[in-house]
Coordinates of C-alpha atoms in Angstrom, one line a residue:
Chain A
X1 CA 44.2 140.5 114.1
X2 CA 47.7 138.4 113.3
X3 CA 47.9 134.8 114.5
X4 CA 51.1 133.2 113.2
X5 CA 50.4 129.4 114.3
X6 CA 53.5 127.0 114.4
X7 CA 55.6 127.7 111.8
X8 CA 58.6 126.0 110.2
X9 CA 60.4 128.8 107.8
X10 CA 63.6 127.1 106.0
X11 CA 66.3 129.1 103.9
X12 CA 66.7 126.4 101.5
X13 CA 67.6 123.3 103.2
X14 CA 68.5 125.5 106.2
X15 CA 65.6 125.9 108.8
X16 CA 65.5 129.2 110.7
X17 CA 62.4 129.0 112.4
X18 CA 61.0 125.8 114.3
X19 CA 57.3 125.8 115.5
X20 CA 56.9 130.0 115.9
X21 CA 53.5 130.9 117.2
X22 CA 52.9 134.4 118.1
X23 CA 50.0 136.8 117.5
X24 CA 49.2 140.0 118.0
X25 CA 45.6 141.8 118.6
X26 CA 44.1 145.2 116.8
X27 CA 46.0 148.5 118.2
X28 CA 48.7 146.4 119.6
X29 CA 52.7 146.6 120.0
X30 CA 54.2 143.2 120.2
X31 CA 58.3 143.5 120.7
X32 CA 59.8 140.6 118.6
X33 CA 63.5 140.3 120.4
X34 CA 66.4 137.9 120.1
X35 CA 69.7 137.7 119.4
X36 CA 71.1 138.3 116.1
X37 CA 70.3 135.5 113.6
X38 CA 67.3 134.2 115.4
X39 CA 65.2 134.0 113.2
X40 CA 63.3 137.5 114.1
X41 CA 63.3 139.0 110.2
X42 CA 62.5 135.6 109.1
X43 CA 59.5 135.6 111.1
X44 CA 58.4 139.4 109.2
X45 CA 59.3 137.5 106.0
X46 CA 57.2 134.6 106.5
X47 CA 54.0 136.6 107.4
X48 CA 55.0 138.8 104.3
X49 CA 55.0 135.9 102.0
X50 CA 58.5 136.5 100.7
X51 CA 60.4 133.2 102.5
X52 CA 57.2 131.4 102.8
X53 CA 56.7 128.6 105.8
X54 CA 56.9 125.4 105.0
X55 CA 54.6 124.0 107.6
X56 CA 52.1 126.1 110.2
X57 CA 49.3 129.4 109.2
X58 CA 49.2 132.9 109.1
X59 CA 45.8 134.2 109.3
X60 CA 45.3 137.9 109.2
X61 CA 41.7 139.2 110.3
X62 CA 41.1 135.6 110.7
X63 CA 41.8 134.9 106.9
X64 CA 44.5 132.5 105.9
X65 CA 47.5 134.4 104.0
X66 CA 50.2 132.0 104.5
X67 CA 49.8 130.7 100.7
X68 CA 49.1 134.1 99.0
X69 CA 51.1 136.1 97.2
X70 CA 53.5 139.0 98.4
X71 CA 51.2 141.9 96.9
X72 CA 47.7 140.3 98.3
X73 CA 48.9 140.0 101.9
X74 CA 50.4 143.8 101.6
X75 CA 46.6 145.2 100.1
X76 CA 45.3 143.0 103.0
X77 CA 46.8 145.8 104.9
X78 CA 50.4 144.7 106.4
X79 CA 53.0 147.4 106.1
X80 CA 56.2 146.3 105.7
X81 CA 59.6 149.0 107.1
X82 CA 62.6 146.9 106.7
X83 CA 65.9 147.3 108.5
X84 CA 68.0 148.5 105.0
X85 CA 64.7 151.0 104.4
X86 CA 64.6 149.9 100.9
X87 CA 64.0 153.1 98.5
X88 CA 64.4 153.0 95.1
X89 CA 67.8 154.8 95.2
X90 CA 67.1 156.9 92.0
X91 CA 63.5 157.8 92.3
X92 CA 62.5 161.0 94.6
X93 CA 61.1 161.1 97.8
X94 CA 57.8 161.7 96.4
X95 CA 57.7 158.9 93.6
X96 CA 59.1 156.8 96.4
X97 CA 56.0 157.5 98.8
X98 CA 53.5 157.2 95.5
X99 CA 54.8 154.2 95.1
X100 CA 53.5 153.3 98.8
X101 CA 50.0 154.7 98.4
X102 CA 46.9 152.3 98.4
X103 CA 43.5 151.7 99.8
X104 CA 42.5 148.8 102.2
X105 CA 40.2 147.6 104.6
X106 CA 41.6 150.0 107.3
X107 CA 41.8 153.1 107.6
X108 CA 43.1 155.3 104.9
X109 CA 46.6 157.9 105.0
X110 CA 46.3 160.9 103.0
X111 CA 49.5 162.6 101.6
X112 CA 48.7 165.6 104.4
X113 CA 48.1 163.2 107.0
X114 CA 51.4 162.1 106.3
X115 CA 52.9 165.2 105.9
X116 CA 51.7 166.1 109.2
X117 CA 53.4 163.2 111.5
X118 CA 56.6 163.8 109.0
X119 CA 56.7 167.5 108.7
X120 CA 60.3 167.7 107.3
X121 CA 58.7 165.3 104.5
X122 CA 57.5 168.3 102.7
X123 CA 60.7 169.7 101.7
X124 CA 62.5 166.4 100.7
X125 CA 60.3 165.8 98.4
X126 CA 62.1 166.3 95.0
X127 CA 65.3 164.9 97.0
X128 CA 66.3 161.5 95.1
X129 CA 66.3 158.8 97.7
X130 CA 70.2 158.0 97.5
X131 CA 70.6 161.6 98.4
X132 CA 69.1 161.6 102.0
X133 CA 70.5 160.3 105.6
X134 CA 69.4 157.5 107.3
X135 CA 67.4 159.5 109.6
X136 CA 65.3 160.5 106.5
X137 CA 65.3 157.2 104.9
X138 CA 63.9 155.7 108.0
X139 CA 60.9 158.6 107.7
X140 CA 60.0 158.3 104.1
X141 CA 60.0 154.2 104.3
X142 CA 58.0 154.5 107.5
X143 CA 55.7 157.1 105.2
X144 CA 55.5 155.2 102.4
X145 CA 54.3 151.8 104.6
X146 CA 51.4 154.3 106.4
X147 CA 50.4 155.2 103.1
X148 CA 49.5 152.1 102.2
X149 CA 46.4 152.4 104.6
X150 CA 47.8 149.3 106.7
X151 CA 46.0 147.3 109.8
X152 CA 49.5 146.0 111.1
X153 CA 52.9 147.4 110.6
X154 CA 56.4 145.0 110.6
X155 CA 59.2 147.3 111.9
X156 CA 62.9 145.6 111.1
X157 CA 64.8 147.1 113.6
X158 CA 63.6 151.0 113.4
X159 CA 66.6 151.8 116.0
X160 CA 69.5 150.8 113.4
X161 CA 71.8 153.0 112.7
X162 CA 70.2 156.2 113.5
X163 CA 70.8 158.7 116.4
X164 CA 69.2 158.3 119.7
X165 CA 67.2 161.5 118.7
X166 CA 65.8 160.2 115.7
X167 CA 65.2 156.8 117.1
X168 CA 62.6 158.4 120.2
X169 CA 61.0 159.9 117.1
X170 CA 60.4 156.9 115.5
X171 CA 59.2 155.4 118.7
X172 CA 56.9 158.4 119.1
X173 CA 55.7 157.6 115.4
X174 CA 55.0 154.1 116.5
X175 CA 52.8 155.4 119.3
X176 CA 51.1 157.3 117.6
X177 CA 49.9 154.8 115.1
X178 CA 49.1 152.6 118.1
X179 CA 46.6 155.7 119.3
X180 CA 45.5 155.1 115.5
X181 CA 44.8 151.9 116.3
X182 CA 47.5 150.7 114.0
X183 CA 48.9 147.4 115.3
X184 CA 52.6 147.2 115.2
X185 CA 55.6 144.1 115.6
X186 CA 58.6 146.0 116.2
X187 CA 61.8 143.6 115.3
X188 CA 64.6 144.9 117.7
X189 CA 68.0 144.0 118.9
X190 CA 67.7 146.8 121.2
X191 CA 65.4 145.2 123.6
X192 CA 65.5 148.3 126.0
X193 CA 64.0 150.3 122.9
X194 CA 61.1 148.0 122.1
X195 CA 60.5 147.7 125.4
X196 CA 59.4 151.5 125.5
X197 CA 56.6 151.0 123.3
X198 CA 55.8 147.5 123.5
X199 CA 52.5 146.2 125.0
X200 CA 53.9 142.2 125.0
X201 CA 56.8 140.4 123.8
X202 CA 58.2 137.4 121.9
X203 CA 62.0 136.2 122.5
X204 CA 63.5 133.8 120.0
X205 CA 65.6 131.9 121.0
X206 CA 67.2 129.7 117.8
X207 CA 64.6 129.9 115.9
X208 CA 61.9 129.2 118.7
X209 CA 59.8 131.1 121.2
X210 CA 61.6 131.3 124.4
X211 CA 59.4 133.3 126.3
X212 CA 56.4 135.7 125.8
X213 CA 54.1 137.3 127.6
X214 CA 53.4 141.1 128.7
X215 CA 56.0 143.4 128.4
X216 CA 55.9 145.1 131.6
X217 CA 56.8 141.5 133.5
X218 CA 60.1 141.6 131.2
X219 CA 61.1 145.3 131.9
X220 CA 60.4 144.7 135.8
X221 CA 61.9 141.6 135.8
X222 CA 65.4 142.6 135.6
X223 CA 66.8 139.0 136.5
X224 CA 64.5 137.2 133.7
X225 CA 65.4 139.6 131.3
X226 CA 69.7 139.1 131.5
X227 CA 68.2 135.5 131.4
X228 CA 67.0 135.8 128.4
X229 CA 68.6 138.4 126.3
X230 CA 71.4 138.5 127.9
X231 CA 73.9 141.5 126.8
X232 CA 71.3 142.5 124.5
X233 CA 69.1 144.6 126.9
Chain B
X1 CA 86.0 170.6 53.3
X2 CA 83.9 168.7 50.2
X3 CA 84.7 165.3 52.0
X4 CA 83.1 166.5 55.4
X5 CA 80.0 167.9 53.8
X6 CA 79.9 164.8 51.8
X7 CA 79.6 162.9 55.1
X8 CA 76.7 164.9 56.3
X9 CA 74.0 162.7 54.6
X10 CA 75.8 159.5 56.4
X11 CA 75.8 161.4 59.7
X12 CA 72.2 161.6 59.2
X13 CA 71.9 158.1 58.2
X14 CA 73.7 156.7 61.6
X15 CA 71.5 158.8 63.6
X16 CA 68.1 157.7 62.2
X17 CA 69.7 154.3 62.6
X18 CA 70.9 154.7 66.0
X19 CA 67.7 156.7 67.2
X20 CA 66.3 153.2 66.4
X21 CA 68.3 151.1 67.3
X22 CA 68.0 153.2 70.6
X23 CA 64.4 152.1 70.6
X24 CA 65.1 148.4 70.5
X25 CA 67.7 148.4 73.1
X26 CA 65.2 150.5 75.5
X27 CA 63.1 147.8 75.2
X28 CA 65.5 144.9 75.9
X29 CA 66.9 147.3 79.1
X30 CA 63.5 147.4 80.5
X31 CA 63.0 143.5 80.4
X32 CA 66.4 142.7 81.4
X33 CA 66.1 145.4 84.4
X34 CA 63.1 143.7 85.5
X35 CA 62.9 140.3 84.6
X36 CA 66.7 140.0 84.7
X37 CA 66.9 138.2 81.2
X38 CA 68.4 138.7 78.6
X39 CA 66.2 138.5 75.6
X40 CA 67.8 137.3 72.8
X41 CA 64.3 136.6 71.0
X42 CA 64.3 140.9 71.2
X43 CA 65.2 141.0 67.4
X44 CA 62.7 138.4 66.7
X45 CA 60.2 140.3 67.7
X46 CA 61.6 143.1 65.5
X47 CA 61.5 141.6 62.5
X48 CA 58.0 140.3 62.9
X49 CA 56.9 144.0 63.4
X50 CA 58.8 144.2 59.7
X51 CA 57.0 141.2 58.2
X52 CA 53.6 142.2 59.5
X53 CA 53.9 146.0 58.1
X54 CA 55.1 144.5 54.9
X55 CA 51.9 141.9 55.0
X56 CA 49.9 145.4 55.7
X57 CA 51.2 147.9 53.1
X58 CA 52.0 145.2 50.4
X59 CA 49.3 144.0 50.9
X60 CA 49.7 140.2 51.5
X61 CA 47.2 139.7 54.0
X62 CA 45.0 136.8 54.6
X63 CA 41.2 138.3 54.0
X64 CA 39.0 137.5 51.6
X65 CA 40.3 138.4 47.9
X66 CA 37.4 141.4 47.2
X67 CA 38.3 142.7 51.0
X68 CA 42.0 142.6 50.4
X69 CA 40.9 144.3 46.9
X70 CA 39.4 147.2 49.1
X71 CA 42.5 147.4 51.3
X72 CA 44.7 147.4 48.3
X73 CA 42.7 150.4 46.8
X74 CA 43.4 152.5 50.1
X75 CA 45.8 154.8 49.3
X76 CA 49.4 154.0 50.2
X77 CA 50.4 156.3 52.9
X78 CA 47.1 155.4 54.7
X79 CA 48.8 151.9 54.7
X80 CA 51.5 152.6 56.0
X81 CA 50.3 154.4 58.6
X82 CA 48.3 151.7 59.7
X83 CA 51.3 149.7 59.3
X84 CA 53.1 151.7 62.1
X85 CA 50.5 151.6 64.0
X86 CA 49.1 147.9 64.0
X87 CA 52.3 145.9 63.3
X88 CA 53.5 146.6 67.0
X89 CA 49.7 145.7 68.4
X90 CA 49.6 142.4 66.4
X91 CA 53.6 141.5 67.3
X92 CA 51.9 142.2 71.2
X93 CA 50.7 138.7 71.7
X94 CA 54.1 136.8 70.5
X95 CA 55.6 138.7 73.2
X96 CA 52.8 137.6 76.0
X97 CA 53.3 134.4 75.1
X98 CA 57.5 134.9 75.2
X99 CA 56.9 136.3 78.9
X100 CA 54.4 133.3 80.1
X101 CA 57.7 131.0 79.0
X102 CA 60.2 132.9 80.5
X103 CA 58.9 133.0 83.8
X104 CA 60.0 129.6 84.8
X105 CA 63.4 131.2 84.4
X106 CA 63.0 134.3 86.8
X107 CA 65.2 134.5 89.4
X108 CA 67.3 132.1 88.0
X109 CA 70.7 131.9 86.1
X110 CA 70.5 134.0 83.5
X111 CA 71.9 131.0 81.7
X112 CA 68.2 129.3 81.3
X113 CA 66.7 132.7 80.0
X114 CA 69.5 132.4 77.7
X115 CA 68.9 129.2 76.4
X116 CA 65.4 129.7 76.0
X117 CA 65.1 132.9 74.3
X118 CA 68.0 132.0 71.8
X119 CA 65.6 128.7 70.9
X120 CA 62.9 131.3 70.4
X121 CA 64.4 133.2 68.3
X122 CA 65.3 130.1 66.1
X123 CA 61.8 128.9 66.1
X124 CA 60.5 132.6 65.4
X125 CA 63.3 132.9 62.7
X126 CA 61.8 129.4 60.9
X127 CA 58.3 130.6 61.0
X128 CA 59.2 133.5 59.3
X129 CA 60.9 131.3 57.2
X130 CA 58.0 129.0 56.3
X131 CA 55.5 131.2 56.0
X132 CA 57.5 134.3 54.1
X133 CA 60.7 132.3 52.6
X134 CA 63.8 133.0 52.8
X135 CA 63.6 136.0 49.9
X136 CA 64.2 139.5 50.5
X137 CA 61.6 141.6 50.7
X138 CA 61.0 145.8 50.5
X139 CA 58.5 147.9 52.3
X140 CA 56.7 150.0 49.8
X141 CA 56.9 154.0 51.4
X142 CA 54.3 156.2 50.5
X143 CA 55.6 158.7 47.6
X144 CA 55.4 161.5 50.0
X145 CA 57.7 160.1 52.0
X146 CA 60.2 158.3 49.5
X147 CA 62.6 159.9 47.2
X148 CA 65.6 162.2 47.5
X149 CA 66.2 166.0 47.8
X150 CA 68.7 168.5 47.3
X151 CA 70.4 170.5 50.0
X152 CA 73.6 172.1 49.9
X153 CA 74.7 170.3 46.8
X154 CA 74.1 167.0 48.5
X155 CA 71.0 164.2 48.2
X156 CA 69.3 163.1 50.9
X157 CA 66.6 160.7 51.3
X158 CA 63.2 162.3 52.7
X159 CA 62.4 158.3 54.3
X160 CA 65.6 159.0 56.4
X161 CA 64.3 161.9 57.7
X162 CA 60.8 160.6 58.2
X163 CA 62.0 157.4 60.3
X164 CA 63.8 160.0 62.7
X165 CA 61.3 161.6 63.6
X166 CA 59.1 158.5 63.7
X167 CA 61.9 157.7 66.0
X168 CA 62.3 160.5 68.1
X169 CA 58.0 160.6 68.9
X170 CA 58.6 157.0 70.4
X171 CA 61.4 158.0 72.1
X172 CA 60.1 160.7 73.7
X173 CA 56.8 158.4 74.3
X174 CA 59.3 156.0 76.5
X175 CA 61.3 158.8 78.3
X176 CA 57.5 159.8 79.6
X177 CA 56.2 156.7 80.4
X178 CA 59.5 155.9 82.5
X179 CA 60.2 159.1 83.8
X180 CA 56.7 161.3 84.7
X181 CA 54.6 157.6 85.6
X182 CA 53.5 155.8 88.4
X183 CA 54.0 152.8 86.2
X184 CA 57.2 154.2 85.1
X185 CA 58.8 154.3 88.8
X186 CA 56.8 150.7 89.6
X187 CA 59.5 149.5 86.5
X188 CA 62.4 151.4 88.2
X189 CA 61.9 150.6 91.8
X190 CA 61.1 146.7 90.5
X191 CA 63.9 146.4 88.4
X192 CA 66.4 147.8 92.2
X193 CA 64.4 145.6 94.3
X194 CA 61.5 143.2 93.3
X195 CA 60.5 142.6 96.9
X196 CA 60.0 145.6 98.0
X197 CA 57.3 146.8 95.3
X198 CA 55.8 143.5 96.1
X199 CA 55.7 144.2 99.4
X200 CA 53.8 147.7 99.1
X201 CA 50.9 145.8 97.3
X202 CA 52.4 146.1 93.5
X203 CA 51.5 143.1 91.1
X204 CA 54.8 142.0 89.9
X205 CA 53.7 139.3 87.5
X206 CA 51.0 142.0 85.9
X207 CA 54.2 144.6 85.9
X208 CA 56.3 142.4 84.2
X209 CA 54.0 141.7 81.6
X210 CA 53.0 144.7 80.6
X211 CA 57.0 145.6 80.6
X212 CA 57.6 143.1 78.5
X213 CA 54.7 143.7 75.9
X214 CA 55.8 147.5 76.0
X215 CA 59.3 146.4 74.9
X216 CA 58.0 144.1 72.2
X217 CA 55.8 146.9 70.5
X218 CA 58.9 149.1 70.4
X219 CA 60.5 146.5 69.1
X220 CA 58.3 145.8 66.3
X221 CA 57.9 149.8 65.9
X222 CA 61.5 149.6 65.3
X223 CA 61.1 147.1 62.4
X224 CA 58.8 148.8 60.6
X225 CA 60.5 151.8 60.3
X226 CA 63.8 150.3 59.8
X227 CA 62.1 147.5 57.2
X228 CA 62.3 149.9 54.2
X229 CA 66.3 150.9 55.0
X230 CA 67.0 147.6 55.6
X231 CA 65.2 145.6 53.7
X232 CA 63.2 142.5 55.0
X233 CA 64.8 138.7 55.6
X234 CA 64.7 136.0 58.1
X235 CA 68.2 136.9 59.5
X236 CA 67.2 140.8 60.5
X237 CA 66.5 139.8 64.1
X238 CA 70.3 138.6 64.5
X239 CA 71.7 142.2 63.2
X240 CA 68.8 144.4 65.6
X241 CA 69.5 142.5 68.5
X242 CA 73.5 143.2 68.6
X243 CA 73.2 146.6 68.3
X244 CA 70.7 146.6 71.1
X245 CA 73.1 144.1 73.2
X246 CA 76.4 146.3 72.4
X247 CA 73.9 149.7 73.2
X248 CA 73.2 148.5 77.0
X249 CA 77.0 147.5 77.6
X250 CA 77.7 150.8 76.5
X251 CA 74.9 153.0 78.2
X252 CA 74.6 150.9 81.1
X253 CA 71.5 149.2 82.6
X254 CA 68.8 151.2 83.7
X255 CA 69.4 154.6 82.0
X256 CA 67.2 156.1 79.4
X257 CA 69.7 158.6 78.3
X258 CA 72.8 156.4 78.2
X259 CA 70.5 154.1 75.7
X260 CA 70.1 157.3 74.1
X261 CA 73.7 157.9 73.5
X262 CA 74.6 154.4 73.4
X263 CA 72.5 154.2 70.2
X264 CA 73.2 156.8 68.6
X265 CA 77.3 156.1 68.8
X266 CA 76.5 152.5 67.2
X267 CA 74.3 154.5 64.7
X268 CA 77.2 156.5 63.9
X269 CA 79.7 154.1 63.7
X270 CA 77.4 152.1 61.2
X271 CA 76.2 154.8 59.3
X272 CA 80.2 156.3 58.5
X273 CA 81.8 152.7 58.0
X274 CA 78.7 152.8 55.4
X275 CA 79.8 155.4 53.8
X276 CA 83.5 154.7 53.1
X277 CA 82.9 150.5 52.2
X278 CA 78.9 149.3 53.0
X279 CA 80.0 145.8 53.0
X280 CA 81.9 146.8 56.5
X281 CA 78.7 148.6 58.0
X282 CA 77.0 145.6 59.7
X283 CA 80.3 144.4 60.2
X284 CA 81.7 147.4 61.9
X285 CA 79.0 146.7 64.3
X286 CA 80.0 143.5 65.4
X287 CA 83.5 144.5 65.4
X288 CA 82.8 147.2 67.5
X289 CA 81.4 144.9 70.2
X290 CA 84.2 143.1 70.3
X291 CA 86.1 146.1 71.2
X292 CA 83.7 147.7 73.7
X293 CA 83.3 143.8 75.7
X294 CA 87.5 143.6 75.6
X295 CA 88.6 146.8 76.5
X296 CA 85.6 148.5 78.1
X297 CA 82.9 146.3 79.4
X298 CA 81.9 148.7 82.3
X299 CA 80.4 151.0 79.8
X300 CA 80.9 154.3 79.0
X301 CA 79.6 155.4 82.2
X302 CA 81.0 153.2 84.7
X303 CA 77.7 152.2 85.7
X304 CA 77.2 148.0 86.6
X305 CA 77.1 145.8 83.4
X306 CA 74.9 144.0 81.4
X307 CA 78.0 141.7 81.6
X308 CA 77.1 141.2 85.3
X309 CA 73.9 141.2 85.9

């Protein structure tokens, strides 16, 4: 569904990511991990079109996106939760998730469908965004990304700030969409947490792949896994 | 007690002025929210919307003479009202073609937008120039809506109350489009954070442009109902854009109601100092900017500045 082939992603002169490959088939969890300023938003931002890669492709459903703009590759179907949630701070919940809705390829959210997963949704709704926790933030920007009918969801760290309660909710949510058949890359620091869900796994390392492969081989592997993330897991 | 009610007809005066005045500045707060430029063309804009009702009512339009003959026969207020309605749709394409030059300049110092739109509004101001000259003109009003009246010993001028209200239907036009939309809360949420809306499939470039051609018909709505208070001349662009510039430092960026209120204290301030020495009205304007970017420059509401976005 995603294959992200060598890419080279610079902040201006700056280069964060150095020949990332990665890819990730339909109704799969990859677990993109890594240490703090490698590179792992960078790589969400690159297949989003918003720092774009100077060298390497992105091809979703075996199209080329890597030159198009931000609000094609999104109605291509890629959802996009990132780690700050990003609601317009003096809209309402429900402009907010109106803002989200759209039709693609895949298969369509309705509002109830919605409302369903995110039952406290439904009385939030004429909240204004600045107004709510960061439990509810998380829910209404993971909301407004399903309503957007998307194929593959980017999760920035989904685990940040919120309370171990909240955060198995969101992992539950993330399983679900998987049963959906809603592919997912789930950007954690909290490799433990990723690791719940995730089917494989990329480490950065740096900017560059360290390791990948099936996520059950990392969570068994206790020794390979202080190797590579180190106090992180 | 005679002085007050003497001032009533001036009160009335500075809030048909500030009610559109408000209308310009909304305009020039959209843009700036979303484009983050400051559009110092804005009056420009304005006082084509003036030139091109005048070239409508007068009428001085370019059609063949036995067609303008027939145009010249329609009654007045018919013109007029066309004038209010098409000056703003024919100003449109000056501000497409305004937004397709500024975009080299977005997400850049504000400095280059700057630069660029003052030069516009040069250029804009010589064309008028050229093809109107540098004479003042007036917009005929329709008789129905001209004249005076008499009301509690005082005279008032029907066309004052008729721009008000003219006012007041476009204002409650915006506060609609902004606030009960879809496209209204695509402008909000891509004025607090372009990537995002990007991101959940919205057409930024398309937004911007039709944010900018919105803020250009107000403008030029503006100009035509202003034109036959303040006459018509080259310069009018200069003395609509700095009320519109002082309204957002005042009312902050972003908020319908403090461009509202923002408006109609400049309104206010205009339309008194008019009534005690008119020579000082435009200048109390300018004065009063002075004061509000010394002492206050947060606003009146403490919000984030137009002084730095």
């Amino acid at each position: 569904m995603l294959d992200v082939t060598a890419i080279d992603t610079f902040y201006g002169e700056t280069q964060t990511l150095f020949g990332v490959s990665l890819s990730v088939q339909a109704g799969q969890v990859l677990a993109l991990l890594g240490a703090n300023g490698a590179g792992k938003t960078t790589v969400l931002r690159s297949i989003l079109g918003l720092t774009r890669p100077r060298r390497g492709d992105i091809r979703f459903e075996g199209r080329s996106i890597v030159t198009r703009a931000t609000h094609e590759i999104a109605r291509a179907g890629i959802g996009w939760v990132p780690d700050d949630r990003r609601l317009c701070p003096t809209l309402t919940v429900a402009k907010n998730l109106s803002l989200g809705e759209k039709r693609t390829a895949f298969r369509a959210w309705s509002m109830t469908e919605v409302i369903d997963i995110f039952s406290p949704l439904k009385y939030l709704m004429s909240r204004e965004a600045e107004t709510l926790s960061g439990g509810e933030m998380q829910m209404v920007a993971i909301a407004r990304a399903l309503l957007g009918s998307p194929g593959l969801m980017l999760f920035d760290e989904p685990s940040q700030g919120l309370a171990p309660k909240i955060v198995d909710d969101v992992l539950g949510v993330i399983r679900r969409l998987k049963a959906a058949g809603i592919a997912s890359i789930v950007v954690e620091q909290n490799a433990d947490v990723a690791l719940g869900v995730a089917d494989r796994v990329v480490v950065l390392l740096h900017g560059q792949v360290a390791w990948s492969g099936e996520a059950a081989a990392l969570a068994t592997d206790a020794g390979l896994k202080r190797r590579l993330l180190g106090g992180l897991a | 007690m005679g002085t007050l009610l003497n001032l009533l007809p001036h009160l009335v005066n500075g809030i048909t002025l500030g009610l559109l005045f408000a209308l310009i500045a909304l305009g020039f707060m959209l843009i700036l929210g979303l484009m983050e430029q400051i559009n110092l063309a804005h009056g420009s804009l304005f006082a084509l919307g003036a030139y091109f009702a005048y070239a409508i009512c007068a009428p001085r339009l370019p059609l063949p003479p036995d067609v303008l003959g027939m145009w010249a026969a329609v009654p007045l207020g018919w013109r007029f009202a066309a004038a209010v309605v098409l000056a703003p749709i024919l100003v449109a394409p000056f501000g497409l073609v305004l937004e397709r030059l500024m975009r080299r300049t977005y997400g850049r110092d504000p400095l280059y937008g700057l630069l660029l739109t003052f030069g516009v509004a040069m250029v804009l101001e010589e064309l008028i120039r050229m093809v109107w000259g540098t004479r003042d003109y007036i917009l005929p009003v329709p008789r129905e809506m001209s004249g005076g009246f008499i009301m509690l010993d005082l005279i008032w001028s029907t066309y004052r109350f008729w721009a008000a209200a003219l006012a007041i239907v476009a204002m409650a036009g915006v506060w609609a489009i902004v606030e009960r939309t879809r496209f209204g809360a695509m402008v909000k949420a891509g004025a607090h954070d372009s990537e995002i809306v990007q991101a959940l499939g919205i057409d930024l470039t398309r937004l911007r442009v039709w944010v900018f051609v919105l803020g250009t018909m107000l403008a030029a709505f503006a100009g035509v109902v202003l034109a036959p208070l303040w006459g018509i001349r080259p310069h009018m662009g200069v003395d609509a854009v700095v009320p519109a510039f002082l309204i957002i430092v005042l009312g902050g960026v972003g908020s319908f109601w403090g461009a509202a209120i923002g408006g109609l204290l400049v309104g206010m301030v205009v339309g008194l100092s008019g009534a005690y020495a008119s020579e000082w009205s435009m200048l109390s304007m300018y004065l009063l900017l002075i004061a509000v970017v010394t002492l206050r420059a947060r606003g009146l509401f403490g919000k984030k500045s137009v002084l730095e976005v």
